[in-house]
């Protein structure tokens, strides 16, 4: 009679496996990142991220239409300005590249949600996420003055049509500053998706190619989190919730599924996981070499994020994933 319990009974048929499947990824879970650049008819592939492109606004609109037709509900916009300066002017100017892209998308695909990445590193000459002391070559950002820049940036993005503001600079108090700025400007209903637990990760390398945002000196360890720390993430999310965050993000995702789980257990807010550039590029590179099955690995990875507690997944695999799910 042994064994009495046979879990394999529920694995014998594809339809039965589907019926008892605990975690299901759908198109509604996904957010697709886009990189906006100046010019027209520009579609420049990022060498370290096969299948990902820097796009001019006209091409961004074409991409947005495709994303919406696939059933993906939202995109997140990153911008590469024509000029950079110490004031990060391109981040908050009404004619900034993200502002132009957001307006164009909302005019062409009004039902597609536009999330604006609210950070400054792409727009500063030094590549750090805010103001530095004059002559500083360490990359230690001045926290409180930078909050004013982030506030201006968030308001300008909301005015341009962004539906959701996503601050990613890991400045202390950035959620409260942005919330106050949005409320004062009449955008009380614009939600904030905070990069609440953003780690100083080596997985960001390819993104810095795509966004042209590598620090010119120093690193970002004085404001992004130590990868060794888990409990600190809970402190960060508590602060962001108290300051008015509506959704919380863990970034990166693949090596931080324990953090996704802990954040989800600690809050009833929606939790997003960012499947970052290095994670994507490793899969693409291995697949291009014939070492792995890209479809199976990508879908397994996305499923694992959701199983760990992610309600939303930002991923460069989004378009392919929806096509695979619909096969």
PDB file of C-alpha atoms in Angstrom:
ATOM      1  CA  UNK A   1       0.000   0.000   0.000  1.00  0.00           C
ATOM      2  CA  UNK A   2       2.988   2.331   0.278  1.00  0.00           C
ATOM      3  CA  UNK A   3       3.150   5.136  -0.782  1.00  0.00           C
ATOM      4  CA  UNK A   4      -0.436   6.196  -0.039  1.00  0.00           C
ATOM      5  CA  UNK A   5       0.189   9.827  -1.021  1.00  0.00           C
ATOM      6  CA  UNK A   6       1.266  10.182  -4.633  1.00  0.00           C
ATOM      7  CA  UNK A   7       1.622  13.852  -5.693  1.00  0.00           C
ATOM      8  CA  UNK A   8       2.531  12.660  -9.179  1.00  0.00           C
ATOM      9  CA  UNK A   9      -1.128  11.789  -9.758  1.00  0.00           C
ATOM     10  CA  UNK A  10      -1.798  15.488 -10.405  1.00  0.00           C
ATOM     11  CA  UNK A  11       1.049  15.746 -12.910  1.00  0.00           C
ATOM     12  CA  UNK A  12      -0.020  13.073 -15.382  1.00  0.00           C
ATOM     13  CA  UNK A  13      -1.973  15.201 -17.878  1.00  0.00           C
ATOM     14  CA  UNK A  14      -1.251  18.671 -19.325  1.00  0.00           C
ATOM     15  CA  UNK A  15      -4.803  19.852 -18.649  1.00  0.00           C
ATOM     16  CA  UNK A  16      -4.698  18.599 -15.074  1.00  0.00           C
ATOM     17  CA  UNK A  17      -1.369  20.332 -14.503  1.00  0.00           C
ATOM     18  CA  UNK A  18      -2.914  23.531 -15.846  1.00  0.00           C
ATOM     19  CA  UNK A  19      -5.939  23.180 -13.560  1.00  0.00           C
ATOM     20  CA  UNK A  20      -3.856  22.893 -10.402  1.00  0.00           C
ATOM     21  CA  UNK A  21      -1.197  25.426 -11.372  1.00  0.00           C
ATOM     22  CA  UNK A  22      -0.734  27.839  -8.481  1.00  0.00           C
ATOM     23  CA  UNK A  23       0.931  30.785 -10.241  1.00  0.00           C
ATOM     24  CA  UNK A  24      -0.099  32.207 -13.598  1.00  0.00           C
ATOM     25  CA  UNK A  25       1.607  35.060 -15.444  1.00  0.00           C
ATOM     26  CA  UNK A  26      -0.625  37.140 -17.714  1.00  0.00           C
ATOM     27  CA  UNK A  27      -0.100  40.174 -19.919  1.00  0.00           C
ATOM     28  CA  UNK A  28      -1.731  42.325 -17.230  1.00  0.00           C
ATOM     29  CA  UNK A  29       1.216  41.624 -14.907  1.00  0.00           C
ATOM     30  CA  UNK A  30       3.791  43.162 -17.257  1.00  0.00           C
ATOM     31  CA  UNK A  31       5.322  46.602 -17.783  1.00  0.00           C
ATOM     32  CA  UNK A  32       7.558  47.252 -20.786  1.00  0.00           C
ATOM     33  CA  UNK A  33      10.541  49.650 -20.514  1.00  0.00           C
ATOM     34  CA  UNK A  34      11.211  52.115 -23.350  1.00  0.00           C
ATOM     35  CA  UNK A  35      14.204  54.383 -24.007  1.00  0.00           C
ATOM     36  CA  UNK A  36      13.444  57.726 -25.653  1.00  0.00           C
ATOM     37  CA  UNK A  37      16.098  59.668 -27.582  1.00  0.00           C
ATOM     38  CA  UNK A  38      16.059  62.913 -29.608  1.00  0.00           C
ATOM     39  CA  UNK A  39      15.631  62.897 -33.369  1.00  0.00           C
ATOM     40  CA  UNK A  40      13.275  61.238 -35.816  1.00  0.00           C
ATOM     41  CA  UNK A  41      13.106  57.725 -37.273  1.00  0.00           C
ATOM     42  CA  UNK A  42      15.728  56.547 -34.761  1.00  0.00           C
ATOM     43  CA  UNK A  43      15.744  52.879 -33.737  1.00  0.00           C
ATOM     44  CA  UNK A  44      19.222  52.091 -32.453  1.00  0.00           C
ATOM     45  CA  UNK A  45      19.651  48.620 -30.976  1.00  0.00           C
ATOM     46  CA  UNK A  46      21.478  48.478 -27.650  1.00  0.00           C
ATOM     47  CA  UNK A  47      24.473  46.221 -28.260  1.00  0.00           C
ATOM     48  CA  UNK A  48      24.418  44.674 -24.810  1.00  0.00           C
ATOM     49  CA  UNK A  49      20.629  44.148 -24.899  1.00  0.00           C
ATOM     50  CA  UNK A  50      19.617  42.349 -28.109  1.00  0.00           C
ATOM     51  CA  UNK A  51      16.074  43.252 -29.091  1.00  0.00           C
ATOM     52  CA  UNK A  52      16.023  46.485 -27.063  1.00  0.00           C
ATOM     53  CA  UNK A  53      16.257  49.829 -28.829  1.00  0.00           C
ATOM     54  CA  UNK A  54      16.796  53.501 -28.194  1.00  0.00           C
ATOM     55  CA  UNK A  55      13.824  55.076 -29.967  1.00  0.00           C
ATOM     56  CA  UNK A  56      12.931  58.568 -31.141  1.00  0.00           C
ATOM     57  CA  UNK A  57       9.485  59.811 -30.144  1.00  0.00           C
ATOM     58  CA  UNK A  58       7.844  58.795 -33.439  1.00  0.00           C
ATOM     59  CA  UNK A  59       9.211  55.261 -33.038  1.00  0.00           C
ATOM     60  CA  UNK A  60       8.209  55.230 -29.362  1.00  0.00           C
ATOM     61  CA  UNK A  61       4.623  55.839 -30.452  1.00  0.00           C
ATOM     62  CA  UNK A  62       4.780  52.918 -32.882  1.00  0.00           C
ATOM     63  CA  UNK A  63       6.155  50.707 -30.119  1.00  0.00           C
ATOM     64  CA  UNK A  64       3.480  51.891 -27.691  1.00  0.00           C
ATOM     65  CA  UNK A  65       0.750  50.923 -30.141  1.00  0.00           C
ATOM     66  CA  UNK A  66       2.230  47.433 -30.491  1.00  0.00           C
ATOM     67  CA  UNK A  67       2.533  47.062 -26.721  1.00  0.00           C
ATOM     68  CA  UNK A  68      -1.099  48.051 -26.225  1.00  0.00           C
ATOM     69  CA  UNK A  69      -2.321  45.705 -28.953  1.00  0.00           C
ATOM     70  CA  UNK A  70      -0.509  42.850 -27.211  1.00  0.00           C
ATOM     71  CA  UNK A  71      -2.484  43.553 -24.046  1.00  0.00           C
ATOM     72  CA  UNK A  72       0.386  44.922 -21.979  1.00  0.00           C
ATOM     73  CA  UNK A  73      -1.171  47.668 -19.826  1.00  0.00           C
ATOM     74  CA  UNK A  74       1.796  49.975 -19.219  1.00  0.00           C
ATOM     75  CA  UNK A  75       5.203  51.184 -20.323  1.00  0.00           C
ATOM     76  CA  UNK A  76       7.901  52.886 -18.275  1.00  0.00           C
ATOM     77  CA  UNK A  77       9.845  55.667 -19.949  1.00  0.00           C
ATOM     78  CA  UNK A  78      13.550  56.433 -19.639  1.00  0.00           C
ATOM     79  CA  UNK A  79      15.111  59.357 -21.467  1.00  0.00           C
ATOM     80  CA  UNK A  80      18.444  60.164 -23.047  1.00  0.00           C
ATOM     81  CA  UNK A  81      18.661  63.946 -23.496  1.00  0.00           C
ATOM     82  CA  UNK A  82      20.445  65.810 -26.248  1.00  0.00           C
ATOM     83  CA  UNK A  83      22.475  67.760 -23.673  1.00  0.00           C
ATOM     84  CA  UNK A  84      23.439  67.089 -20.063  1.00  0.00           C
ATOM     85  CA  UNK A  85      24.313  69.527 -17.268  1.00  0.00           C
ATOM     86  CA  UNK A  86      24.779  69.643 -13.495  1.00  0.00           C
ATOM     87  CA  UNK A  87      21.177  70.823 -13.014  1.00  0.00           C
ATOM     88  CA  UNK A  88      19.695  67.796 -14.816  1.00  0.00           C
ATOM     89  CA  UNK A  89      17.667  70.256 -16.868  1.00  0.00           C
ATOM     90  CA  UNK A  90      16.559  67.618 -19.346  1.00  0.00           C
ATOM     91  CA  UNK A  91      14.821  65.710 -16.555  1.00  0.00           C
ATOM     92  CA  UNK A  92      12.430  68.475 -15.515  1.00  0.00           C
ATOM     93  CA  UNK A  93      12.158  70.775 -18.517  1.00  0.00           C
ATOM     94  CA  UNK A  94       8.742  70.887 -20.186  1.00  0.00           C
ATOM     95  CA  UNK A  95      10.425  69.994 -23.480  1.00  0.00           C
ATOM     96  CA  UNK A  96      12.445  67.126 -21.998  1.00  0.00           C
ATOM     97  CA  UNK A  97      12.599  63.897 -23.959  1.00  0.00           C
ATOM     98  CA  UNK A  98      10.478  61.892 -21.491  1.00  0.00           C
ATOM     99  CA  UNK A  99       7.910  64.681 -21.414  1.00  0.00           C
ATOM    100  CA  UNK A 100       7.701  64.678 -25.219  1.00  0.00           C
ATOM    101  CA  UNK A 101       7.412  60.902 -25.347  1.00  0.00           C
ATOM    102  CA  UNK A 102       4.748  60.787 -22.621  1.00  0.00           C
ATOM    103  CA  UNK A 103       2.618  63.383 -24.391  1.00  0.00           C
ATOM    104  CA  UNK A 104       2.956  61.648 -27.749  1.00  0.00           C
ATOM    105  CA  UNK A 105       1.999  58.255 -26.322  1.00  0.00           C
ATOM    106  CA  UNK A 106      -1.037  59.591 -24.483  1.00  0.00           C
ATOM    107  CA  UNK A 107      -2.230  61.368 -27.625  1.00  0.00           C
ATOM    108  CA  UNK A 108      -1.854  58.248 -29.767  1.00  0.00           C
ATOM    109  CA  UNK A 109      -2.657  55.448 -27.288  1.00  0.00           C
ATOM    110  CA  UNK A 110      -4.620  57.126 -24.479  1.00  0.00           C
ATOM    111  CA  UNK A 111      -5.563  53.850 -22.763  1.00  0.00           C
ATOM    112  CA  UNK A 112      -1.950  52.748 -22.357  1.00  0.00           C
ATOM    113  CA  UNK A 113      -0.574  53.695 -18.957  1.00  0.00           C
ATOM    114  CA  UNK A 114       2.629  55.732 -19.029  1.00  0.00           C
ATOM    115  CA  UNK A 115       4.979  55.405 -16.070  1.00  0.00           C
ATOM    116  CA  UNK A 116       7.744  57.992 -15.883  1.00  0.00           C
ATOM    117  CA  UNK A 117      11.042  56.988 -14.330  1.00  0.00           C
ATOM    118  CA  UNK A 118      11.799  59.958 -12.102  1.00  0.00           C
ATOM    119  CA  UNK A 119      15.551  60.081 -11.757  1.00  0.00           C
ATOM    120  CA  UNK A 120      18.392  62.367 -12.759  1.00  0.00           C
ATOM    121  CA  UNK A 121      21.392  60.192 -13.635  1.00  0.00           C
ATOM    122  CA  UNK A 122      20.667  60.195 -17.389  1.00  0.00           C
ATOM    123  CA  UNK A 123      20.565  63.989 -17.383  1.00  0.00           C
ATOM    124  CA  UNK A 124      23.628  64.981 -15.360  1.00  0.00           C
ATOM    125  CA  UNK A 125      27.112  65.383 -16.796  1.00  0.00           C
ATOM    126  CA  UNK A 126      28.575  63.307 -13.952  1.00  0.00           C
ATOM    127  CA  UNK A 127      26.014  60.482 -14.187  1.00  0.00           C
ATOM    128  CA  UNK A 128      24.913  60.612 -10.560  1.00  0.00           C
ATOM    129  CA  UNK A 129      21.336  60.951  -9.334  1.00  0.00           C
ATOM    130  CA  UNK A 130      21.401  64.536  -8.080  1.00  0.00           C
ATOM    131  CA  UNK A 131      23.513  67.444  -6.936  1.00  0.00           C
ATOM    132  CA  UNK A 132      27.139  66.915  -5.925  1.00  0.00           C
ATOM    133  CA  UNK A 133      29.404  69.179  -3.916  1.00  0.00           C
ATOM    134  CA  UNK A 134      31.576  71.296  -6.192  1.00  0.00           C
ATOM    135  CA  UNK A 135      34.726  69.314  -6.894  1.00  0.00           C
ATOM    136  CA  UNK A 136      33.371  66.109  -5.389  1.00  0.00           C
ATOM    137  CA  UNK A 137      34.780  63.058  -7.197  1.00  0.00           C
ATOM    138  CA  UNK A 138      33.271  60.449  -4.889  1.00  0.00           C
ATOM    139  CA  UNK A 139      29.671  60.579  -6.140  1.00  0.00           C
ATOM    140  CA  UNK A 140      28.114  61.406  -2.764  1.00  0.00           C
ATOM    141  CA  UNK A 141      24.819  63.032  -3.744  1.00  0.00           C
ATOM    142  CA  UNK A 142      23.498  65.951  -1.701  1.00  0.00           C
ATOM    143  CA  UNK A 143      20.179  64.561  -0.515  1.00  0.00           C
ATOM    144  CA  UNK A 144      17.934  67.499   0.386  1.00  0.00           C
ATOM    145  CA  UNK A 145      18.758  69.848  -2.526  1.00  0.00           C
ATOM    146  CA  UNK A 146      18.200  66.901  -4.871  1.00  0.00           C
ATOM    147  CA  UNK A 147      14.666  66.480  -3.528  1.00  0.00           C
ATOM    148  CA  UNK A 148      13.737  69.797  -5.097  1.00  0.00           C
ATOM    149  CA  UNK A 149      14.965  68.593  -8.491  1.00  0.00           C
ATOM    150  CA  UNK A 150      12.985  65.382  -8.154  1.00  0.00           C
ATOM    151  CA  UNK A 151       9.882  67.322  -7.189  1.00  0.00           C
ATOM    152  CA  UNK A 152      10.202  69.527 -10.280  1.00  0.00           C
ATOM    153  CA  UNK A 153      10.816  66.505 -12.464  1.00  0.00           C
ATOM    154  CA  UNK A 154       7.762  64.623 -11.193  1.00  0.00           C
ATOM    155  CA  UNK A 155       5.454  67.593 -11.691  1.00  0.00           C
ATOM    156  CA  UNK A 156       6.708  68.201 -15.233  1.00  0.00           C
ATOM    157  CA  UNK A 157       6.205  64.510 -16.086  1.00  0.00           C
ATOM    158  CA  UNK A 158       2.660  64.553 -14.717  1.00  0.00           C
ATOM    159  CA  UNK A 159       1.884  67.712 -16.696  1.00  0.00           C
ATOM    160  CA  UNK A 160       3.147  65.965 -19.823  1.00  0.00           C
ATOM    161  CA  UNK A 161       0.678  63.133 -19.320  1.00  0.00           C
ATOM    162  CA  UNK A 162       2.473  60.533 -17.212  1.00  0.00           C
ATOM    163  CA  UNK A 163      -0.074  58.421 -15.352  1.00  0.00           C
ATOM    164  CA  UNK A 164       2.323  57.114 -12.696  1.00  0.00           C
ATOM    165  CA  UNK A 165       5.475  58.640 -11.218  1.00  0.00           C
ATOM    166  CA  UNK A 166       8.271  56.199 -10.388  1.00  0.00           C
ATOM    167  CA  UNK A 167      11.118  57.801  -8.408  1.00  0.00           C
ATOM    168  CA  UNK A 168      14.266  55.682  -8.553  1.00  0.00           C
ATOM    169  CA  UNK A 169      17.082  57.783  -7.087  1.00  0.00           C
ATOM    170  CA  UNK A 170      16.914  56.358  -3.533  1.00  0.00           C
ATOM    171  CA  UNK A 171      17.104  59.771  -1.894  1.00  0.00           C
ATOM    172  CA  UNK A 172      15.872  59.876   1.697  1.00  0.00           C
ATOM    173  CA  UNK A 173      12.436  61.496   1.745  1.00  0.00           C
ATOM    174  CA  UNK A 174      11.941  61.426  -2.015  1.00  0.00           C
ATOM    175  CA  UNK A 175       8.421  59.990  -1.863  1.00  0.00           C
ATOM    176  CA  UNK A 176       7.191  62.681   0.499  1.00  0.00           C
ATOM    177  CA  UNK A 177       8.814  65.468  -1.525  1.00  0.00           C
ATOM    178  CA  UNK A 178       7.288  64.195  -4.763  1.00  0.00           C
ATOM    179  CA  UNK A 179       3.895  63.628  -3.145  1.00  0.00           C
ATOM    180  CA  UNK A 180       3.870  67.196  -1.878  1.00  0.00           C
ATOM    181  CA  UNK A 181       4.941  68.520  -5.259  1.00  0.00           C
ATOM    182  CA  UNK A 182       2.282  66.583  -7.132  1.00  0.00           C
ATOM    183  CA  UNK A 183      -0.450  67.544  -4.681  1.00  0.00           C
ATOM    184  CA  UNK A 184       0.472  71.233  -4.769  1.00  0.00           C
ATOM    185  CA  UNK A 185       0.385  71.152  -8.570  1.00  0.00           C
ATOM    186  CA  UNK A 186      -3.084  69.583  -8.670  1.00  0.00           C
ATOM    187  CA  UNK A 187      -2.046  65.977  -9.316  1.00  0.00           C
ATOM    188  CA  UNK A 188      -3.446  64.477  -6.133  1.00  0.00           C
ATOM    189  CA  UNK A 189      -4.680  61.436  -8.042  1.00  0.00           C
ATOM    190  CA  UNK A 190      -1.348  60.598  -9.678  1.00  0.00           C
ATOM    191  CA  UNK A 191       0.081  57.508  -7.938  1.00  0.00           C
ATOM    192  CA  UNK A 192       3.701  56.967  -6.964  1.00  0.00           C
ATOM    193  CA  UNK A 193       5.441  53.674  -7.718  1.00  0.00           C
ATOM    194  CA  UNK A 194       8.497  53.955  -5.513  1.00  0.00           C
ATOM    195  CA  UNK A 195      11.750  52.160  -6.207  1.00  0.00           C
ATOM    196  CA  UNK A 196      11.605  51.383  -2.505  1.00  0.00           C
ATOM    197  CA  UNK A 197      14.302  48.701  -2.321  1.00  0.00           C
ATOM    198  CA  UNK A 198      16.817  49.447  -5.049  1.00  0.00           C
ATOM    199  CA  UNK A 199      20.162  47.745  -4.643  1.00  0.00           C
ATOM    200  CA  UNK A 200      23.607  48.865  -5.838  1.00  0.00           C
ATOM    201  CA  UNK A 201      23.744  45.975  -8.256  1.00  0.00           C
ATOM    202  CA  UNK A 202      26.190  44.770 -10.882  1.00  0.00           C
ATOM    203  CA  UNK A 203      23.169  43.593 -12.888  1.00  0.00           C
ATOM    204  CA  UNK A 204      22.543  47.157 -14.114  1.00  0.00           C
ATOM    205  CA  UNK A 205      25.457  47.207 -16.570  1.00  0.00           C
ATOM    206  CA  UNK A 206      23.570  46.864 -19.878  1.00  0.00           C
ATOM    207  CA  UNK A 207      20.964  49.424 -18.772  1.00  0.00           C
ATOM    208  CA  UNK A 208      23.702  52.005 -18.442  1.00  0.00           C
ATOM    209  CA  UNK A 209      24.508  51.386 -22.099  1.00  0.00           C
ATOM    210  CA  UNK A 210      20.849  51.831 -23.025  1.00  0.00           C
ATOM    211  CA  UNK A 211      20.289  54.935 -20.900  1.00  0.00           C
ATOM    212  CA  UNK A 212      23.827  56.322 -21.288  1.00  0.00           C
ATOM    213  CA  UNK A 213      23.891  56.872 -17.547  1.00  0.00           C
ATOM    214  CA  UNK A 214      27.128  55.404 -16.234  1.00  0.00           C
ATOM    215  CA  UNK A 215      28.713  57.429 -13.410  1.00  0.00           C
ATOM    216  CA  UNK A 216      31.763  59.321 -14.632  1.00  0.00           C
ATOM    217  CA  UNK A 217      33.485  58.680 -11.301  1.00  0.00           C
ATOM    218  CA  UNK A 218      32.761  56.945  -8.011  1.00  0.00           C
ATOM    219  CA  UNK A 219      29.721  54.682  -7.709  1.00  0.00           C
ATOM    220  CA  UNK A 220      26.187  54.763  -6.333  1.00  0.00           C
ATOM    221  CA  UNK A 221      26.760  52.861  -3.126  1.00  0.00           C
ATOM    222  CA  UNK A 222      26.224  55.935  -0.955  1.00  0.00           C
ATOM    223  CA  UNK A 223      22.545  55.999  -1.947  1.00  0.00           C
ATOM    224  CA  UNK A 224      21.592  52.589  -3.386  1.00  0.00           C
ATOM    225  CA  UNK A 225      21.323  49.644  -0.987  1.00  0.00           C
ATOM    226  CA  UNK A 226      23.977  47.105  -0.079  1.00  0.00           C
ATOM    227  CA  UNK A 227      23.131  43.762  -1.774  1.00  0.00           C
ATOM    228  CA  UNK A 228      23.955  41.995   1.496  1.00  0.00           C
ATOM    229  CA  UNK A 229      21.109  43.677   3.386  1.00  0.00           C
ATOM    230  CA  UNK A 230      17.580  42.304   3.655  1.00  0.00           C
ATOM    231  CA  UNK A 231      16.071  43.819   6.792  1.00  0.00           C
ATOM    232  CA  UNK A 232      17.077  47.263   5.566  1.00  0.00           C
ATOM    233  CA  UNK A 233      14.653  46.807   2.661  1.00  0.00           C
ATOM    234  CA  UNK A 234      11.783  46.552   5.132  1.00  0.00           C
ATOM    235  CA  UNK A 235      12.881  49.798   6.737  1.00  0.00           C
ATOM    236  CA  UNK A 236      12.941  51.485   3.344  1.00  0.00           C
ATOM    237  CA  UNK A 237       9.444  50.322   2.440  1.00  0.00           C
ATOM    238  CA  UNK A 238       8.069  51.403   5.815  1.00  0.00           C
ATOM    239  CA  UNK A 239       9.423  54.896   5.237  1.00  0.00           C
ATOM    240  CA  UNK A 240       8.046  55.077   1.694  1.00  0.00           C
ATOM    241  CA  UNK A 241       4.615  53.872   2.785  1.00  0.00           C
ATOM    242  CA  UNK A 242       4.555  56.509   5.540  1.00  0.00           C
ATOM    243  CA  UNK A 243       5.515  59.155   2.986  1.00  0.00           C
ATOM    244  CA  UNK A 244       2.658  58.252   0.637  1.00  0.00           C
ATOM    245  CA  UNK A 245       3.862  55.577  -1.798  1.00  0.00           C
ATOM    246  CA  UNK A 246       1.033  53.779  -3.586  1.00  0.00           C
ATOM    247  CA  UNK A 247       3.124  50.892  -4.952  1.00  0.00           C
ATOM    248  CA  UNK A 248       6.549  49.515  -4.089  1.00  0.00           C
ATOM    249  CA  UNK A 249       9.333  48.142  -6.254  1.00  0.00           C
ATOM    250  CA  UNK A 250      12.182  45.728  -5.619  1.00  0.00           C
ATOM    251  CA  UNK A 251      15.118  46.079  -8.016  1.00  0.00           C
ATOM    252  CA  UNK A 252      16.780  43.843  -9.243  1.00  0.00           C
ATOM    253  CA  UNK A 253      14.504  40.806  -9.134  1.00  0.00           C
ATOM    254  CA  UNK A 254      16.362  37.598  -9.946  1.00  0.00           C
ATOM    255  CA  UNK A 255      18.821  37.610  -7.039  1.00  0.00           C
ATOM    256  CA  UNK A 256      16.347  39.331  -4.727  1.00  0.00           C
ATOM    257  CA  UNK A 257      13.292  37.080  -4.705  1.00  0.00           C
ATOM    258  CA  UNK A 258      13.676  36.722  -0.962  1.00  0.00           C
ATOM    259  CA  UNK A 259      13.290  40.502  -0.727  1.00  0.00           C
ATOM    260  CA  UNK A 260      10.218  40.445  -2.985  1.00  0.00           C
ATOM    261  CA  UNK A 261       8.699  37.838  -0.649  1.00  0.00           C
ATOM    262  CA  UNK A 262       9.559  39.785   2.507  1.00  0.00           C
ATOM    263  CA  UNK A 263       8.203  43.039   1.087  1.00  0.00           C
ATOM    264  CA  UNK A 264       4.965  41.369   0.000  1.00  0.00           C
ATOM    265  CA  UNK A 265       4.540  39.779   3.421  1.00  0.00           C
ATOM    266  CA  UNK A 266       5.133  43.124   5.139  1.00  0.00           C
ATOM    267  CA  UNK A 267       2.626  45.249   3.201  1.00  0.00           C
ATOM    268  CA  UNK A 268      -0.741  45.153   1.486  1.00  0.00           C
ATOM    269  CA  UNK A 269       0.425  47.518  -1.268  1.00  0.00           C
ATOM    270  CA  UNK A 270       1.070  46.232  -4.796  1.00  0.00           C
ATOM    271  CA  UNK A 271       4.668  45.072  -5.218  1.00  0.00           C
ATOM    272  CA  UNK A 272       6.591  45.395  -8.482  1.00  0.00           C
ATOM    273  CA  UNK A 273       9.750  43.521  -9.424  1.00  0.00           C
ATOM    274  CA  UNK A 274      12.186  44.904 -11.994  1.00  0.00           C
ATOM    275  CA  UNK A 275      13.661  42.145 -14.155  1.00  0.00           C
ATOM    276  CA  UNK A 276      16.697  44.279 -14.919  1.00  0.00           C
ATOM    277  CA  UNK A 277      18.962  44.573 -17.933  1.00  0.00           C
ATOM    278  CA  UNK A 278      21.699  42.197 -16.791  1.00  0.00           C
ATOM    279  CA  UNK A 279      19.151  39.490 -16.060  1.00  0.00           C
ATOM    280  CA  UNK A 280      17.643  39.956 -19.513  1.00  0.00           C
ATOM    281  CA  UNK A 281      20.995  40.088 -21.309  1.00  0.00           C
ATOM    282  CA  UNK A 282      22.263  36.890 -19.690  1.00  0.00           C
ATOM    283  CA  UNK A 283      19.219  35.018 -20.979  1.00  0.00           C
ATOM    284  CA  UNK A 284      19.532  36.549 -24.453  1.00  0.00           C
ATOM    285  CA  UNK A 285      23.264  35.826 -24.695  1.00  0.00           C
ATOM    286  CA  UNK A 286      22.878  32.218 -23.584  1.00  0.00           C
ATOM    287  CA  UNK A 287      19.950  31.721 -25.961  1.00  0.00           C
ATOM    288  CA  UNK A 288      21.832  33.218 -28.903  1.00  0.00           C
ATOM    289  CA  UNK A 289      24.635  30.732 -28.213  1.00  0.00           C
ATOM    290  CA  UNK A 290      22.156  27.857 -28.169  1.00  0.00           C
ATOM    291  CA  UNK A 291      22.869  27.049 -24.530  1.00  0.00           C
ATOM    292  CA  UNK A 292      19.315  27.491 -23.221  1.00  0.00           C
ATOM    293  CA  UNK A 293      15.734  27.638 -24.485  1.00  0.00           C
ATOM    294  CA  UNK A 294      14.964  31.370 -24.296  1.00  0.00           C
ATOM    295  CA  UNK A 295      11.183  30.963 -24.151  1.00  0.00           C
ATOM    296  CA  UNK A 296      11.227  28.372 -21.376  1.00  0.00           C
ATOM    297  CA  UNK A 297      13.836  30.182 -19.278  1.00  0.00           C
ATOM    298  CA  UNK A 298      12.196  33.606 -19.633  1.00  0.00           C
ATOM    299  CA  UNK A 299       8.722  32.344 -18.749  1.00  0.00           C
ATOM    300  CA  UNK A 300      10.063  30.302 -15.837  1.00  0.00           C
ATOM    301  CA  UNK A 301      11.869  33.388 -14.545  1.00  0.00           C
ATOM    302  CA  UNK A 302       8.798  35.618 -14.816  1.00  0.00           C
ATOM    303  CA  UNK A 303       6.683  32.979 -13.102  1.00  0.00           C
ATOM    304  CA  UNK A 304       9.189  32.790 -10.258  1.00  0.00           C
ATOM    305  CA  UNK A 305       8.922  36.544  -9.681  1.00  0.00           C
ATOM    306  CA  UNK A 306       5.172  36.303  -9.402  1.00  0.00           C
ATOM    307  CA  UNK A 307       5.411  33.228  -7.185  1.00  0.00           C
ATOM    308  CA  UNK A 308       7.737  35.192  -4.902  1.00  0.00           C
ATOM    309  CA  UNK A 309       5.034  37.834  -4.456  1.00  0.00           C
ATOM    310  CA  UNK A 310       5.372  40.320  -7.307  1.00  0.00           C
ATOM    311  CA  UNK A 311       2.069  41.762  -8.514  1.00  0.00           C
ATOM    312  CA  UNK A 312       3.754  43.622 -11.369  1.00  0.00           C
ATOM    313  CA  UNK A 313       6.862  42.769 -13.382  1.00  0.00           C
ATOM    314  CA  UNK A 314       8.924  45.291 -15.321  1.00  0.00           C
ATOM    315  CA  UNK A 315      10.686  43.292 -18.003  1.00  0.00           C
ATOM    316  CA  UNK A 316      12.325  43.634 -21.409  1.00  0.00           C
ATOM    317  CA  UNK A 317      10.891  40.182 -22.186  1.00  0.00           C
ATOM    318  CA  UNK A 318       7.328  41.570 -22.001  1.00  0.00           C
ATOM    319  CA  UNK A 319       6.407  41.534 -25.693  1.00  0.00           C
ATOM    320  CA  UNK A 320       7.916  38.128 -26.338  1.00  0.00           C
ATOM    321  CA  UNK A 321       6.397  36.768 -23.153  1.00  0.00           C
ATOM    322  CA  UNK A 322       2.874  37.740 -24.193  1.00  0.00           C
ATOM    323  CA  UNK A 323       3.339  36.120 -27.593  1.00  0.00           C
ATOM    324  CA  UNK A 324       4.645  32.940 -25.962  1.00  0.00           C
ATOM    325  CA  UNK A 325       1.782  32.890 -23.456  1.00  0.00           C
ATOM    326  CA  UNK A 326      -0.711  33.193 -26.299  1.00  0.00           C
ATOM    327  CA  UNK A 327       0.713  30.306 -28.313  1.00  0.00           C
TER     328      UNK A 327
END
